Structures are given as structure tokens and as C-alpha cells.
PDB file of C-alpha atoms in Angstrom:
ATOM      1  CA  UNK A   1     111.970 106.047 122.792  1.00 53.00           C
ATOM      2  CA  UNK A   2     111.015 102.608 121.472  1.00 73.00           C
ATOM      3  CA  UNK A   3     113.247  99.604 121.976  1.00 94.00           C
ATOM      4  CA  UNK A   4     115.294  98.351 119.035  1.00 97.00           C
ATOM      5  CA  UNK A   5     113.884  95.284 117.277  1.00 98.00           C
ATOM      6  CA  UNK A   6     116.714  94.780 114.763  1.00 98.00           C
ATOM      7  CA  UNK A   7     120.265  96.069 114.943  1.00 98.00           C
ATOM      8  CA  UNK A   8     122.835  95.302 112.252  1.00 98.00           C
ATOM      9  CA  UNK A   9     126.453  96.280 112.750  1.00 98.00           C
ATOM     10  CA  UNK A  10     128.929  96.242 109.858  1.00 98.00           C
ATOM     11  CA  UNK A  11     127.321  93.334 108.003  1.00 98.00           C
ATOM     12  CA  UNK A  12     129.436  92.034 105.131  1.00 98.00           C
ATOM     13  CA  UNK A  13     128.807  89.071 102.859  1.00 97.00           C
ATOM     14  CA  UNK A  14     131.086  88.154  99.967  1.00 95.00           C
ATOM     15  CA  UNK A  15     131.353  85.382  97.396  1.00 93.00           C
ATOM     16  CA  UNK A  16     133.997  84.125  94.966  1.00 91.00           C
ATOM     17  CA  UNK A  17     134.110  86.148  91.752  1.00 87.00           C
ATOM     18  CA  UNK A  18     132.517  84.487  88.722  1.00 80.00           C
ATOM     19  CA  UNK A  19     131.496  85.458  85.184  1.00 70.00           C
ATOM     20  CA  UNK A  20     128.139  86.827  86.393  1.00 69.00           C
ATOM     21  CA  UNK A  21     129.801  89.499  88.488  1.00 63.00           C
ATOM     22  CA  UNK A  22     130.124  92.414  86.102  1.00 63.00           C
ATOM     23  CA  UNK A  23     129.926  95.155  88.744  1.00 61.00           C
ATOM     24  CA  UNK A  24     133.612  95.772  89.249  1.00 73.00           C
ATOM     25  CA  UNK A  25     133.042  98.277  92.041  1.00 83.00           C
ATOM     26  CA  UNK A  26     131.667  95.405  94.155  1.00 90.00           C
ATOM     27  CA  UNK A  27     134.863  93.388  93.716  1.00 90.00           C
ATOM     28  CA  UNK A  28     137.534  93.898  96.354  1.00 89.00           C
ATOM     29  CA  UNK A  29     140.439  91.700  97.365  1.00 87.00           C
ATOM     30  CA  UNK A  30     139.401  89.186  94.728  1.00 86.00           C
ATOM     31  CA  UNK A  31     135.901  88.761  96.212  1.00 92.00           C
ATOM     32  CA  UNK A  32     132.441  89.926  95.182  1.00 93.00           C
ATOM     33  CA  UNK A  33     130.865  91.899  98.042  1.00 95.00           C
ATOM     34  CA  UNK A  34     127.110  91.268  97.866  1.00 95.00           C
ATOM     35  CA  UNK A  35     126.744  93.211 101.133  1.00 97.00           C
ATOM     36  CA  UNK A  36     129.335  95.725 102.184  1.00 96.00           C
ATOM     37  CA  UNK A  37     129.564  97.092 105.745  1.00 97.00           C
ATOM     38  CA  UNK A  38     125.842  97.629 106.386  1.00 98.00           C
ATOM     39  CA  UNK A  39     124.739  99.037 109.739  1.00 98.00           C
ATOM     40  CA  UNK A  40     121.172 100.002 110.616  1.00 98.00           C
ATOM     41  CA  UNK A  41     118.530  99.722 113.303  1.00 98.00           C
ATOM     42  CA  UNK A  42     114.752  99.247 113.261  1.00 98.00           C
ATOM     43  CA  UNK A  43     112.568 100.084 116.240  1.00 97.00           C
ATOM     44  CA  UNK A  44     110.006  97.712 117.704  1.00 97.00           C
ATOM     45  CA  UNK A  45     106.594  98.272 116.128  1.00 96.00           C
ATOM     46  CA  UNK A  46     108.064 100.007 113.073  1.00 97.00           C
ATOM     47  CA  UNK A  47     107.170  99.325 109.459  1.00 97.00           C
ATOM     48  CA  UNK A  48     110.447  99.455 107.561  1.00 98.00           C
ATOM     49  CA  UNK A  49     110.337  99.366 103.762  1.00 97.00           C
ATOM     50  CA  UNK A  50     113.466  98.329 101.851  1.00 97.00           C
ATOM     51  CA  UNK A  51     113.929  99.155  98.176  1.00 96.00           C
ATOM     52  CA  UNK A  52     116.678  98.492  95.693  1.00 94.00           C
ATOM     53  CA  UNK A  53     117.270  97.287  92.162  1.00 92.00           C
ATOM     54  CA  UNK A  54     117.635  93.585  91.446  1.00 89.00           C
ATOM     55  CA  UNK A  55     120.950  92.383  92.843  1.00 88.00           C
ATOM     56  CA  UNK A  56     121.180  95.164  95.426  1.00 93.00           C
ATOM     57  CA  UNK A  57     121.335  92.649  98.280  1.00 94.00           C
ATOM     58  CA  UNK A  58     117.857  93.073  99.799  1.00 94.00           C
ATOM     59  CA  UNK A  59     116.851  89.420  99.951  1.00 93.00           C
ATOM     60  CA  UNK A  60     120.285  88.335 101.142  1.00 96.00           C
ATOM     61  CA  UNK A  61     120.202  90.901 103.935  1.00 96.00           C
ATOM     62  CA  UNK A  62     116.761  89.703 105.020  1.00 95.00           C
ATOM     63  CA  UNK A  63     117.960  86.093 105.077  1.00 95.00           C
ATOM     64  CA  UNK A  64     120.722  87.207 107.419  1.00 97.00           C
ATOM     65  CA  UNK A  65     118.254  88.998 109.702  1.00 97.00           C
ATOM     66  CA  UNK A  66     116.087  85.843 109.733  1.00 95.00           C
ATOM     67  CA  UNK A  67     119.199  83.736 110.563  1.00 95.00           C
ATOM     68  CA  UNK A  68     118.894  81.696 107.372  1.00 94.00           C
ATOM     69  CA  UNK A  69     122.305  82.975 106.246  1.00 96.00           C
ATOM     70  CA  UNK A  70     125.415  83.915 108.199  1.00 97.00           C
ATOM     71  CA  UNK A  71     127.354  87.089 107.397  1.00 98.00           C
ATOM     72  CA  UNK A  72     131.078  86.861 106.783  1.00 97.00           C
ATOM     73  CA  UNK A  73     131.551  89.663 109.294  1.00 97.00           C
ATOM     74  CA  UNK A  74     129.400  91.895 111.460  1.00 98.00           C
ATOM     75  CA  UNK A  75     126.707  91.218 114.041  1.00 98.00           C
ATOM     76  CA  UNK A  76     122.925  90.763 114.004  1.00 98.00           C
ATOM     77  CA  UNK A  77     120.810  91.489 117.072  1.00 97.00           C
ATOM     78  CA  UNK A  78     117.046  90.933 117.217  1.00 97.00           C
ATOM     79  CA  UNK A  79     114.757  91.486 120.188  1.00 97.00           C
ATOM     80  CA  UNK A  80     112.307  88.667 119.402  1.00 96.00           C
ATOM     81  CA  UNK A  81     111.576  85.715 117.147  1.00 95.00           C
ATOM     82  CA  UNK A  82     111.821  86.653 113.463  1.00 96.00           C
ATOM     83  CA  UNK A  83     109.807  85.128 110.638  1.00 94.00           C
ATOM     84  CA  UNK A  84     110.284  85.419 106.885  1.00 94.00           C
ATOM     85  CA  UNK A  85     107.402  85.258 104.392  1.00 94.00           C
ATOM     86  CA  UNK A  86     108.915  84.213 101.076  1.00 90.00           C
ATOM     87  CA  UNK A  87     108.233  85.844  97.730  1.00 88.00           C
ATOM     88  CA  UNK A  88     106.586  82.586  96.603  1.00 88.00           C
ATOM     89  CA  UNK A  89     104.280  81.521  99.476  1.00 87.00           C
ATOM     90  CA  UNK A  90     103.741  78.061  97.940  1.00 88.00           C
ATOM     91  CA  UNK A  91     107.348  77.329  98.933  1.00 87.00           C
ATOM     92  CA  UNK A  92     106.444  77.467 102.631  1.00 89.00           C
ATOM     93  CA  UNK A  93     102.895  76.073 102.616  1.00 91.00           C
ATOM     94  CA  UNK A  94     103.112  72.476 103.836  1.00 91.00           C
ATOM     95  CA  UNK A  95      99.713  71.594 105.321  1.00 93.00           C
ATOM     96  CA  UNK A  96      96.799  70.137 103.373  1.00 95.00           C
ATOM     97  CA  UNK A  97      94.434  72.770 104.779  1.00 96.00           C
ATOM     98  CA  UNK A  98      95.066  76.285 106.013  1.00 96.00           C
ATOM     99  CA  UNK A  99      94.518  75.161 109.616  1.00 96.00           C
ATOM    100  CA  UNK A 100      96.942  72.247 109.275  1.00 96.00           C
ATOM    101  CA  UNK A 101      99.533  74.471 107.657  1.00 96.00           C
ATOM    102  CA  UNK A 102      99.410  77.056 110.445  1.00 96.00           C
ATOM    103  CA  UNK A 103      99.726  74.274 113.044  1.00 96.00           C
ATOM    104  CA  UNK A 104     102.895  72.900 111.411  1.00 94.00           C
ATOM    105  CA  UNK A 105     105.313  75.362 113.051  1.00 93.00           C
ATOM    106  CA  UNK A 106     103.983  75.194 116.621  1.00 95.00           C
ATOM    107  CA  UNK A 107     103.805  71.391 116.365  1.00 94.00           C
ATOM    108  CA  UNK A 108     107.484  71.205 115.428  1.00 92.00           C
ATOM    109  CA  UNK A 109     108.360  73.602 118.232  1.00 92.00           C
ATOM    110  CA  UNK A 110     106.889  71.107 120.693  1.00 94.00           C
ATOM    111  CA  UNK A 111     103.817  73.094 121.722  1.00 95.00           C
ATOM    112  CA  UNK A 112     101.031  71.224 123.537  1.00 95.00           C
ATOM    113  CA  UNK A 113      97.734  70.503 121.750  1.00 94.00           C
ATOM    114  CA  UNK A 114      96.052  73.271 123.740  1.00 95.00           C
ATOM    115  CA  UNK A 115      98.808  75.743 122.832  1.00 96.00           C
ATOM    116  CA  UNK A 116      98.677  74.752 119.167  1.00 95.00           C
ATOM    117  CA  UNK A 117      94.913  75.225 119.034  1.00 96.00           C
ATOM    118  CA  UNK A 118      95.207  78.666 120.640  1.00 96.00           C
ATOM    119  CA  UNK A 119      98.067  79.756 118.342  1.00 96.00           C
ATOM    120  CA  UNK A 120      96.235  78.586 115.219  1.00 96.00           C
ATOM    121  CA  UNK A 121      92.964  80.302 116.154  1.00 95.00           C
ATOM    122  CA  UNK A 122      94.777  83.539 117.004  1.00 95.00           C
ATOM    123  CA  UNK A 123      96.739  83.459 113.720  1.00 95.00           C
ATOM    124  CA  UNK A 124      93.572  82.790 111.696  1.00 95.00           C
ATOM    125  CA  UNK A 125      91.891  85.760 113.347  1.00 94.00           C
ATOM    126  CA  UNK A 126      94.881  88.073 112.894  1.00 91.00           C
ATOM    127  CA  UNK A 127      95.099  87.288 109.187  1.00 93.00           C
ATOM    128  CA  UNK A 128      91.341  87.173 108.535  1.00 91.00           C
ATOM    129  CA  UNK A 129      91.397  83.559 107.339  1.00 94.00           C
ATOM    130  CA  UNK A 130      88.881  82.015 109.769  1.00 93.00           C
ATOM    131  CA  UNK A 131      86.389  81.410 106.956  1.00 93.00           C
ATOM    132  CA  UNK A 132      89.048  79.570 104.912  1.00 94.00           C
ATOM    133  CA  UNK A 133      90.577  77.546 107.753  1.00 95.00           C
ATOM    134  CA  UNK A 134      89.517  74.133 106.462  1.00 95.00           C
ATOM    135  CA  UNK A 135      89.883  74.806 102.745  1.00 95.00           C
ATOM    136  CA  UNK A 136      92.731  73.105 100.820  1.00 95.00           C
ATOM    137  CA  UNK A 137      95.790  75.344 101.158  1.00 93.00           C
ATOM    138  CA  UNK A 138      96.665  75.394  97.476  1.00 86.00           C
ATOM    139  CA  UNK A 139      93.129  76.343  96.451  1.00 92.00           C
ATOM    140  CA  UNK A 140      93.499  79.746  98.100  1.00 94.00           C
ATOM    141  CA  UNK A 141      93.980  82.921  96.072  1.00 92.00           C
ATOM    142  CA  UNK A 142      97.357  84.605  95.809  1.00 90.00           C
ATOM    143  CA  UNK A 143      96.513  87.156  98.481  1.00 91.00           C
ATOM    144  CA  UNK A 144      95.142  84.460 100.788  1.00 93.00           C
ATOM    145  CA  UNK A 145      98.304  82.394 100.373  1.00 93.00           C
ATOM    146  CA  UNK A 146     100.399  85.400 101.415  1.00 92.00           C
ATOM    147  CA  UNK A 147      98.185  85.771 104.481  1.00 93.00           C
ATOM    148  CA  UNK A 148      98.445  82.035 105.196  1.00 95.00           C
ATOM    149  CA  UNK A 149     102.245  82.167 105.055  1.00 94.00           C
ATOM    150  CA  UNK A 150     102.131  85.092 107.483  1.00 94.00           C
ATOM    151  CA  UNK A 151      99.739  83.179 109.739  1.00 95.00           C
ATOM    152  CA  UNK A 152     102.228  80.328 109.958  1.00 95.00           C
ATOM    153  CA  UNK A 153     104.877  82.783 111.119  1.00 95.00           C
ATOM    154  CA  UNK A 154     102.511  84.438 113.617  1.00 95.00           C
ATOM    155  CA  UNK A 155     101.558  81.060 115.099  1.00 95.00           C
ATOM    156  CA  UNK A 156     105.207  80.613 116.100  1.00 94.00           C
ATOM    157  CA  UNK A 157     104.999  83.891 118.030  1.00 93.00           C
ATOM    158  CA  UNK A 158     107.154  85.892 115.632  1.00 95.00           C
ATOM    159  CA  UNK A 159     107.192  89.566 116.598  1.00 96.00           C
ATOM    160  CA  UNK A 160     109.407  90.623 113.677  1.00 97.00           C
ATOM    161  CA  UNK A 161     108.002  89.653 110.282  1.00 97.00           C
ATOM    162  CA  UNK A 162     109.834  90.056 106.971  1.00 97.00           C
ATOM    163  CA  UNK A 163     107.900  90.085 103.696  1.00 96.00           C
ATOM    164  CA  UNK A 164     109.967  89.516 100.546  1.00 94.00           C
ATOM    165  CA  UNK A 165     108.233  91.084  97.495  1.00 93.00           C
ATOM    166  CA  UNK A 166     104.743  90.551  98.949  1.00 93.00           C
ATOM    167  CA  UNK A 167     102.938  91.880  95.855  1.00 92.00           C
ATOM    168  CA  UNK A 168     104.579  89.570  93.323  1.00 89.00           C
ATOM    169  CA  UNK A 169     102.017  88.111  90.892  1.00 87.00           C
ATOM    170  CA  UNK A 170      99.024  89.542  92.801  1.00 90.00           C
ATOM    171  CA  UNK A 171      96.010  91.192  91.191  1.00 90.00           C
ATOM    172  CA  UNK A 172      94.398  94.296  92.674  1.00 90.00           C
ATOM    173  CA  UNK A 173      92.205  92.418  95.206  1.00 90.00           C
ATOM    174  CA  UNK A 174      95.249  90.446  96.346  1.00 89.00           C
ATOM    175  CA  UNK A 175      97.262  93.624  96.911  1.00 91.00           C
ATOM    176  CA  UNK A 176      94.398  95.097  98.939  1.00 91.00           C
ATOM    177  CA  UNK A 177      94.245  91.923 101.075  1.00 90.00           C
ATOM    178  CA  UNK A 178      97.951  92.073 101.806  1.00 92.00           C
ATOM    179  CA  UNK A 179      97.821  95.774 102.704  1.00 93.00           C
ATOM    180  CA  UNK A 180      94.925  95.127 105.084  1.00 92.00           C
ATOM    181  CA  UNK A 181      97.090  92.475 106.726  1.00 93.00           C
ATOM    182  CA  UNK A 182      99.940  94.964 107.072  1.00 95.00           C
ATOM    183  CA  UNK A 183      97.588  97.472 108.705  1.00 93.00           C
ATOM    184  CA  UNK A 184      96.362  94.808 111.125  1.00 92.00           C
ATOM    185  CA  UNK A 185      99.892  93.731 112.024  1.00 94.00           C
ATOM    186  CA  UNK A 186     100.871  97.353 112.607  1.00 94.00           C
ATOM    187  CA  UNK A 187      97.877  97.737 114.909  1.00 93.00           C
ATOM    188  CA  UNK A 188      99.040  94.600 116.740  1.00 92.00           C
ATOM    189  CA  UNK A 189     102.455  96.254 117.312  1.00 94.00           C
ATOM    190  CA  UNK A 190     104.385  93.759 115.200  1.00 96.00           C
ATOM    191  CA  UNK A 191     107.624  94.936 113.620  1.00 97.00           C
ATOM    192  CA  UNK A 192     107.286  94.730 109.837  1.00 98.00           C
ATOM    193  CA  UNK A 193     110.055  94.664 107.244  1.00 98.00           C
ATOM    194  CA  UNK A 194     108.822  94.876 103.654  1.00 97.00           C
ATOM    195  CA  UNK A 195     111.099  94.336 100.655  1.00 96.00           C
ATOM    196  CA  UNK A 196     109.531  95.631  97.474  1.00 94.00           C
ATOM    197  CA  UNK A 197     110.180  97.368  94.191  1.00 89.00           C
ATOM    198  CA  UNK A 198     106.478  98.322  94.017  1.00 90.00           C
ATOM    199  CA  UNK A 199     106.639 101.346  96.280  1.00 92.00           C
ATOM    200  CA  UNK A 200     103.437 102.841  94.915  1.00 89.00           C
ATOM    201  CA  UNK A 201     101.496 100.075  96.670  1.00 91.00           C
ATOM    202  CA  UNK A 202     102.707 100.487 100.234  1.00 90.00           C
ATOM    203  CA  UNK A 203     105.109 103.370 100.869  1.00 91.00           C
ATOM    204  CA  UNK A 204     102.480 105.253 102.887  1.00 90.00           C
ATOM    205  CA  UNK A 205     102.758 102.475 105.497  1.00 92.00           C
ATOM    206  CA  UNK A 206     106.460 103.057 106.066  1.00 94.00           C
ATOM    207  CA  UNK A 207     107.716 104.571 109.287  1.00 94.00           C
ATOM    208  CA  UNK A 208     111.259 104.085 107.974  1.00 96.00           C
ATOM    209  CA  UNK A 209     112.695 103.680 104.487  1.00 97.00           C
ATOM    210  CA  UNK A 210     115.978 102.118 103.406  1.00 97.00           C
ATOM    211  CA  UNK A 211     117.602 101.864  99.990  1.00 97.00           C
ATOM    212  CA  UNK A 212     120.309  99.359  99.063  1.00 97.00           C
ATOM    213  CA  UNK A 213     122.454  99.837  95.977  1.00 96.00           C
ATOM    214  CA  UNK A 214     125.186  97.467  94.846  1.00 94.00           C
ATOM    215  CA  UNK A 215     125.427  95.922  98.284  1.00 95.00           C
ATOM    216  CA  UNK A 216     125.614  99.202 100.194  1.00 96.00           C
ATOM    217  CA  UNK A 217     123.075 101.139 102.232  1.00 97.00           C
ATOM    218  CA  UNK A 218     122.646 104.450 100.404  1.00 97.00           C
ATOM    219  CA  UNK A 219     119.553 105.863 102.139  1.00 97.00           C
ATOM    220  CA  UNK A 220     118.290 105.537 105.715  1.00 97.00           C
ATOM    221  CA  UNK A 221     115.480 107.875 106.691  1.00 96.00           C
ATOM    222  CA  UNK A 222     111.836 108.777 106.217  1.00 94.00           C
ATOM    223  CA  UNK A 223     109.770 107.932 103.166  1.00 91.00           C
ATOM    224  CA  UNK A 224     108.789 111.575 102.699  1.00 90.00           C
ATOM    225  CA  UNK A 225     112.456 112.619 102.571  1.00 92.00           C
ATOM    226  CA  UNK A 226     113.246 109.847 100.098  1.00 90.00           C
ATOM    227  CA  UNK A 227     110.543 111.084  97.732  1.00 89.00           C
ATOM    228  CA  UNK A 228     112.454 114.332  97.354  1.00 89.00           C
ATOM    229  CA  UNK A 229     115.393 112.421  95.857  1.00 89.00           C
ATOM    230  CA  UNK A 230     116.038 111.070  92.371  1.00 90.00           C
ATOM    231  CA  UNK A 231     115.462 107.402  93.204  1.00 93.00           C
ATOM    232  CA  UNK A 232     116.186 106.429  89.595  1.00 92.00           C
ATOM    233  CA  UNK A 233     119.873 107.024  90.330  1.00 93.00           C
ATOM    234  CA  UNK A 234     119.680 103.815  92.390  1.00 95.00           C
ATOM    235  CA  UNK A 235     117.624 101.886  89.846  1.00 92.00           C
ATOM    236  CA  UNK A 236     114.304 102.456  91.649  1.00 93.00           C
ATOM    237  CA  UNK A 237     111.135 103.605  89.915  1.00 88.00           C
ATOM    238  CA  UNK A 238     109.981 106.834  91.573  1.00 85.00           C
ATOM    239  CA  UNK A 239     106.379 106.204  92.710  1.00 82.00           C
ATOM    240  CA  UNK A 240     105.348 109.860  92.413  1.00 75.00           C
ATOM    241  CA  UNK A 241     106.152 110.062  88.711  1.00 62.00           C
ATOM    242  CA  UNK A 242     102.589 109.006  87.851  1.00 54.00           C
ATOM    243  CA  UNK A 243      99.419 110.774  89.008  1.00 51.00           C
ATOM    244  CA  UNK A 244      99.936 110.609  92.752  1.00 51.00           C
ATOM    245  CA  UNK A 245     100.703 113.881  94.492  1.00 58.00           C
ATOM    246  CA  UNK A 246     101.769 112.980  98.034  1.00 70.00           C
ATOM    247  CA  UNK A 247     102.994 110.149 100.250  1.00 72.00           C
ATOM    248  CA  UNK A 248      99.507 109.375 101.552  1.00 71.00           C
ATOM    249  CA  UNK A 249      98.440 108.401  98.023  1.00 70.00           C
ATOM    250  CA  UNK A 250     100.966 105.562  97.977  1.00 67.00           C
ATOM    251  CA  UNK A 251      98.750 102.837  99.376  1.00 72.00           C
ATOM    252  CA  UNK A 252      96.418 100.561  97.439  1.00 71.00           C
TER     253      UNK A 252
END
């Protein structure tokens, strides 16, 4: 049995009620429960895909796993450093060139010059960006920027990597680039957590599938089992409603 990379126990996060909170079943004790008593575990080396309609709590839950947010109750346990690749990679690209950007994290962690050089070269190789290392960061394509953001996380020795809507605003070549990165990271035994509403692009990668709905975990199991369900009940487009016939087809 693999070790556990992420373990969440009874995670709850609530906010004051305001005019935007129309979902009355998420209001209890005068508070809006964005996350309500969520427990789950993800094994090391797994590729866990999370789905859910807008407002289901996916991004908030990932921020809690990455320690960017604190839950109001419950515990978070992770076995290794965790990195989060944002939906908009420009928000976390800080270096003038790809190489400089990747070096930013290790530099701020106090790594030596030799360690920084090694981390940057390894991250460039892992993400396939060696040929773009000295190009201006913001001249890269959408898919390359996603890979650059991931490289910055890898250079800080993150073993658990969260991708928030990694296909947003990408064309077909960009999606293919990102999926190749996912395959490489899986081969490297990284633990991947992918938040997406575009299941048709990556569900075949999933070793585990979770669905959040109105702040609650409503499915926790295999992707193949989930495809037997009416995902539309949770506001999720069913990826097999087009021309695909099986789980293996759900990868661009």
C-alpha cells in the first residue's frame, strides 16, 4: 500500500452571510459554509482529479491543502512540500526569463548557487523547457507558461503539485503540452491534484476522482465508476455525452 500524500479530516470553512449567498442549504448557524466537513485522502504518486460546478469549493479546498488558507476547523496533513499552479500562470511568473523565474523560489529559500543551478536545470528538463530557458517569460505560449509555473514549483522540490483549471484559455497544442507534462510528472512519481471542469481533456489520467457540490464531497472513487453516474446532477458536464466511448478516450 502506498503512503498517504494528503489527508484531510473534517475540513470546514465558513464566511459571513451576504447578498451573494443564495444557496440556503449552505447556510447554517448564520454562516455560509463554503466547505462543510470534508475528509479525504490521496496516495503518494496518485493523480487525483477534482470536479465541481463553479462555487463548489474546489479552489478554496486546494488553497487550504497548499497552506494558503486556514480552515475554520479540521486538520490538513501532507507528506511533502506542496506547490500550487494558479489558473492564471502570469500571476506567479516573476522572472524576466524562464530561467530567472524558475530560480526565484530556490533563491528565496536560501539555496546555494550550485543548488539553484541544479534545481533550475532539473526543472527545465522535467517540463521540457530547456530550449526556452533564456526567452522572455511573458513571450511564451499559454501551454509553455503553465509548464513554467510548474517548473518554478518543481525547483522548490514540491512533491505534491496542484493545478487549478490548467486548460483555461489554452488552444489544442497548449492542452497537449500540459497533458504531456502531467504524464511526465506521473512518471516521476509526483502526486498530482488537478482541478478542472474540462474532464474530457484529462480524466483518463486520473487514478482517483472527487466531486464537490455546494461545499460537500459527494463522490470519492474511481473515474470509471463516476462515468456511470449522472454527473449533471452536480452541475458537471458528462464527458461521455459526445462521441467518446470509454475512459481511455478522455485524454487530448
